[in-house]
Amino acid sequence: MRKLLTIMRIASILTYMIIRLALNSTIIFMELYEAKLKIKFKTRIYEWKLSRKLEEYGIPREVSKRISKNIYKREVEALNNLLSLKGIMEIMRKQTHI
């Protein structure tokens, strides 16, 4: 009888630990997914702001959207250069397919 109770206690403890581990890993994956969504949302906002900035300099909307998407896909640090007209012209020279 004692052996059976001991086995049942060990089984219940193991079950509890497995359920707890599964819940913890689910929570971790949910937090990672949420962080990924936040980063994606911020990137879209920056793309939108950048395309608006390019439109202010007279660059057509479709071209400015393409430039801003290419920047965030390839060279994020180029955002600092875009505060000036010189930076915009350099990026337009890089975009030879426009």
JSON list of C-alpha atoms in Angstrom, two decimals:
[
{"chain": "A", "resi": 1, "resn": "MET", "atom": "CA", "xyz": [0.00, 0.00, 0.00]},
{"chain": "A", "resi": 2, "resn": "ARG", "atom": "CA", "xyz": [2.82, 2.39, 0.87]},
{"chain": "A", "resi": 3, "resn": "LYS", "atom": "CA", "xyz": [4.56, 1.61, -2.38]},
{"chain": "A", "resi": 4, "resn": "LEU", "atom": "CA", "xyz": [1.41, 2.41, -4.32]},
{"chain": "A", "resi": 5, "resn": "LEU", "atom": "CA", "xyz": [0.97, 5.74, -2.51]},
{"chain": "A", "resi": 6, "resn": "THR", "atom": "CA", "xyz": [4.60, 6.62, -3.12]},
{"chain": "A", "resi": 7, "resn": "ILE", "atom": "CA", "xyz": [4.29, 5.83, -6.83]},
{"chain": "A", "resi": 8, "resn": "MET", "atom": "CA", "xyz": [1.07, 7.87, -7.06]},
{"chain": "A", "resi": 9, "resn": "ARG", "atom": "CA", "xyz": [2.72, 10.81, -5.27]},
{"chain": "A", "resi": 10, "resn": "ILE", "atom": "CA", "xyz": [5.73, 10.71, -7.60]},
{"chain": "A", "resi": 11, "resn": "ALA", "atom": "CA", "xyz": [3.43, 10.46, -10.63]},
{"chain": "A", "resi": 12, "resn": "SER", "atom": "CA", "xyz": [1.36, 13.44, -9.47]},
{"chain": "A", "resi": 13, "resn": "ILE", "atom": "CA", "xyz": [4.49, 15.51, -8.83]},
{"chain": "A", "resi": 14, "resn": "LEU", "atom": "CA", "xyz": [5.87, 14.66, -12.27]},
{"chain": "A", "resi": 15, "resn": "THR", "atom": "CA", "xyz": [2.53, 15.50, -13.89]},
{"chain": "A", "resi": 16, "resn": "TYR", "atom": "CA", "xyz": [2.46, 18.83, -12.07]},
{"chain": "A", "resi": 17, "resn": "MET", "atom": "CA", "xyz": [6.01, 19.63, -13.17]},
{"chain": "A", "resi": 18, "resn": "ILE", "atom": "CA", "xyz": [5.27, 18.74, -16.80]},
{"chain": "A", "resi": 19, "resn": "ILE", "atom": "CA", "xyz": [2.13, 20.91, -16.84]},
{"chain": "A", "resi": 20, "resn": "ARG", "atom": "CA", "xyz": [4.00, 23.78, -15.24]},
{"chain": "A", "resi": 21, "resn": "LEU", "atom": "CA", "xyz": [6.85, 23.50, -17.73]},
{"chain": "A", "resi": 22, "resn": "ALA", "atom": "CA", "xyz": [4.39, 23.44, -20.63]},
{"chain": "A", "resi": 23, "resn": "LEU", "atom": "CA", "xyz": [2.64, 26.56, -19.33]},
{"chain": "A", "resi": 24, "resn": "ASN", "atom": "CA", "xyz": [5.93, 28.38, -18.79]},
{"chain": "A", "resi": 25, "resn": "SER", "atom": "CA", "xyz": [7.15, 27.59, -22.29]},
{"chain": "A", "resi": 26, "resn": "THR", "atom": "CA", "xyz": [3.81, 28.71, -23.73]},
{"chain": "A", "resi": 27, "resn": "ILE", "atom": "CA", "xyz": [4.07, 32.01, -21.87]},
{"chain": "A", "resi": 28, "resn": "ILE", "atom": "CA", "xyz": [7.65, 32.51, -23.08]},
{"chain": "A", "resi": 29, "resn": "PHE", "atom": "CA", "xyz": [6.63, 31.88, -26.71]},
{"chain": "A", "resi": 30, "resn": "MET", "atom": "CA", "xyz": [3.71, 34.28, -26.36]},
{"chain": "A", "resi": 31, "resn": "GLU", "atom": "CA", "xyz": [6.02, 36.99, -25.00]},
{"chain": "A", "resi": 32, "resn": "LEU", "atom": "CA", "xyz": [8.48, 36.43, -27.85]},
{"chain": "A", "resi": 33, "resn": "TYR", "atom": "CA", "xyz": [5.66, 36.67, -30.39]},
{"chain": "A", "resi": 34, "resn": "GLU", "atom": "CA", "xyz": [4.40, 39.87, -28.77]},
{"chain": "A", "resi": 35, "resn": "ALA", "atom": "CA", "xyz": [7.90, 41.38, -28.89]},
{"chain": "A", "resi": 36, "resn": "LYS", "atom": "CA", "xyz": [8.20, 40.42, -32.56]},
{"chain": "A", "resi": 37, "resn": "LEU", "atom": "CA", "xyz": [4.87, 42.12, -33.32]},
{"chain": "A", "resi": 38, "resn": "LYS", "atom": "CA", "xyz": [5.98, 45.28, -31.51]},
{"chain": "A", "resi": 39, "resn": "ILE", "atom": "CA", "xyz": [9.19, 45.43, -33.54]},
{"chain": "A", "resi": 40, "resn": "LYS", "atom": "CA", "xyz": [7.28, 44.89, -36.78]},
{"chain": "A", "resi": 41, "resn": "PHE", "atom": "CA", "xyz": [4.78, 47.61, -35.87]},
{"chain": "A", "resi": 42, "resn": "LYS", "atom": "CA", "xyz": [7.54, 50.10, -35.02]},
{"chain": "A", "resi": 43, "resn": "THR", "atom": "CA", "xyz": [9.28, 49.31, -38.30]},
{"chain": "A", "resi": 44, "resn": "ARG", "atom": "CA", "xyz": [6.08, 50.00, -40.22]},
{"chain": "A", "resi": 45, "resn": "ILE", "atom": "CA", "xyz": [5.66, 53.32, -38.41]},
{"chain": "A", "resi": 46, "resn": "TYR", "atom": "CA", "xyz": [9.23, 54.32, -39.28]},
{"chain": "A", "resi": 47, "resn": "GLU", "atom": "CA", "xyz": [8.67, 53.28, -42.90]},
{"chain": "A", "resi": 48, "resn": "TRP", "atom": "CA", "xyz": [5.55, 55.44, -43.02]},
{"chain": "A", "resi": 49, "resn": "LYS", "atom": "CA", "xyz": [7.32, 58.44, -41.46]},
{"chain": "A", "resi": 50, "resn": "LEU", "atom": "CA", "xyz": [10.23, 58.05, -43.84]},
{"chain": "A", "resi": 51, "resn": "SER", "atom": "CA", "xyz": [8.02, 57.85, -46.91]},
{"chain": "A", "resi": 52, "resn": "ARG", "atom": "CA", "xyz": [6.22, 61.02, -45.77]},
{"chain": "A", "resi": 53, "resn": "LYS", "atom": "CA", "xyz": [9.56, 62.76, -45.31]},
{"chain": "A", "resi": 54, "resn": "LEU", "atom": "CA", "xyz": [10.60, 61.74, -48.82]},
{"chain": "A", "resi": 55, "resn": "GLU", "atom": "CA", "xyz": [7.30, 63.01, -50.21]},
{"chain": "A", "resi": 56, "resn": "GLU", "atom": "CA", "xyz": [7.99, 66.39, -48.62]},
{"chain": "A", "resi": 57, "resn": "TYR", "atom": "CA", "xyz": [11.08, 66.64, -50.83]},
{"chain": "A", "resi": 58, "resn": "GLY", "atom": "CA", "xyz": [8.97, 66.04, -53.93]},
{"chain": "A", "resi": 59, "resn": "ILE", "atom": "CA", "xyz": [9.66, 62.35, -54.44]},
{"chain": "A", "resi": 60, "resn": "PRO", "atom": "CA", "xyz": [6.56, 60.50, -55.72]},
{"chain": "A", "resi": 61, "resn": "ARG", "atom": "CA", "xyz": [4.61, 58.34, -53.25]},
{"chain": "A", "resi": 62, "resn": "GLU", "atom": "CA", "xyz": [5.33, 54.94, -54.85]},
{"chain": "A", "resi": 63, "resn": "VAL", "atom": "CA", "xyz": [9.03, 55.69, -55.12]},
{"chain": "A", "resi": 64, "resn": "SER", "atom": "CA", "xyz": [9.20, 56.89, -51.52]},
{"chain": "A", "resi": 65, "resn": "LYS", "atom": "CA", "xyz": [7.43, 53.74, -50.29]},
{"chain": "A", "resi": 66, "resn": "ARG", "atom": "CA", "xyz": [9.85, 51.52, -52.18]},
{"chain": "A", "resi": 67, "resn": "ILE", "atom": "CA", "xyz": [12.87, 53.43, -50.88]},
{"chain": "A", "resi": 68, "resn": "SER", "atom": "CA", "xyz": [11.69, 53.28, -47.27]},
{"chain": "A", "resi": 69, "resn": "LYS", "atom": "CA", "xyz": [10.95, 49.53, -47.48]},
{"chain": "A", "resi": 70, "resn": "ASN", "atom": "CA", "xyz": [14.35, 48.81, -49.01]},
{"chain": "A", "resi": 71, "resn": "ILE", "atom": "CA", "xyz": [16.06, 50.83, -46.32]},
{"chain": "A", "resi": 72, "resn": "TYR", "atom": "CA", "xyz": [14.43, 48.89, -43.52]},
{"chain": "A", "resi": 73, "resn": "LYS", "atom": "CA", "xyz": [15.11, 45.59, -45.22]},
{"chain": "A", "resi": 74, "resn": "ARG", "atom": "CA", "xyz": [18.79, 46.23, -45.88]},
{"chain": "A", "resi": 75, "resn": "GLU", "atom": "CA", "xyz": [20.22, 49.22, -44.08]},
{"chain": "A", "resi": 76, "resn": "VAL", "atom": "CA", "xyz": [18.50, 50.44, -40.93]},
{"chain": "A", "resi": 77, "resn": "GLU", "atom": "CA", "xyz": [21.34, 52.79, -40.00]},
{"chain": "A", "resi": 78, "resn": "ALA", "atom": "CA", "xyz": [20.59, 54.86, -43.10]},
{"chain": "A", "resi": 79, "resn": "LEU", "atom": "CA", "xyz": [17.69, 56.43, -41.21]},
{"chain": "A", "resi": 80, "resn": "ASN", "atom": "CA", "xyz": [20.12, 58.82, -39.55]},
{"chain": "A", "resi": 81, "resn": "ASN", "atom": "CA", "xyz": [21.32, 60.05, -42.94]},
{"chain": "A", "resi": 82, "resn": "LEU", "atom": "CA", "xyz": [17.80, 60.75, -44.12]},
{"chain": "A", "resi": 83, "resn": "LEU", "atom": "CA", "xyz": [17.40, 63.79, -41.94]},
{"chain": "A", "resi": 84, "resn": "SER", "atom": "CA", "xyz": [19.16, 65.78, -44.62]},
{"chain": "A", "resi": 85, "resn": "LEU", "atom": "CA", "xyz": [18.50, 66.18, -48.32]},
{"chain": "A", "resi": 86, "resn": "LYS", "atom": "CA", "xyz": [22.03, 64.97, -49.03]},
{"chain": "A", "resi": 87, "resn": "GLY", "atom": "CA", "xyz": [21.25, 61.61, -47.42]},
{"chain": "A", "resi": 88, "resn": "ILE", "atom": "CA", "xyz": [18.13, 61.25, -49.52]},
{"chain": "A", "resi": 89, "resn": "MET", "atom": "CA", "xyz": [20.04, 61.94, -52.71]},
{"chain": "A", "resi": 90, "resn": "GLU", "atom": "CA", "xyz": [22.68, 59.35, -51.79]},
{"chain": "A", "resi": 91, "resn": "ILE", "atom": "CA", "xyz": [20.02, 56.73, -51.25]},
{"chain": "A", "resi": 92, "resn": "MET", "atom": "CA", "xyz": [18.32, 57.62, -54.53]},
{"chain": "A", "resi": 93, "resn": "ARG", "atom": "CA", "xyz": [21.64, 57.10, -56.31]},
{"chain": "A", "resi": 94, "resn": "LYS", "atom": "CA", "xyz": [21.89, 53.64, -54.72]},
{"chain": "A", "resi": 95, "resn": "GLN", "atom": "CA", "xyz": [18.40, 52.80, -55.96]},
{"chain": "A", "resi": 96, "resn": "THR", "atom": "CA", "xyz": [19.37, 52.55, -59.61]},
{"chain": "A", "resi": 97, "resn": "HIS", "atom": "CA", "xyz": [16.21, 50.66, -60.59]},
{"chain": "A", "resi": 98, "resn": "ILE", "atom": "CA", "xyz": [14.02, 53.71, -59.87]}
]
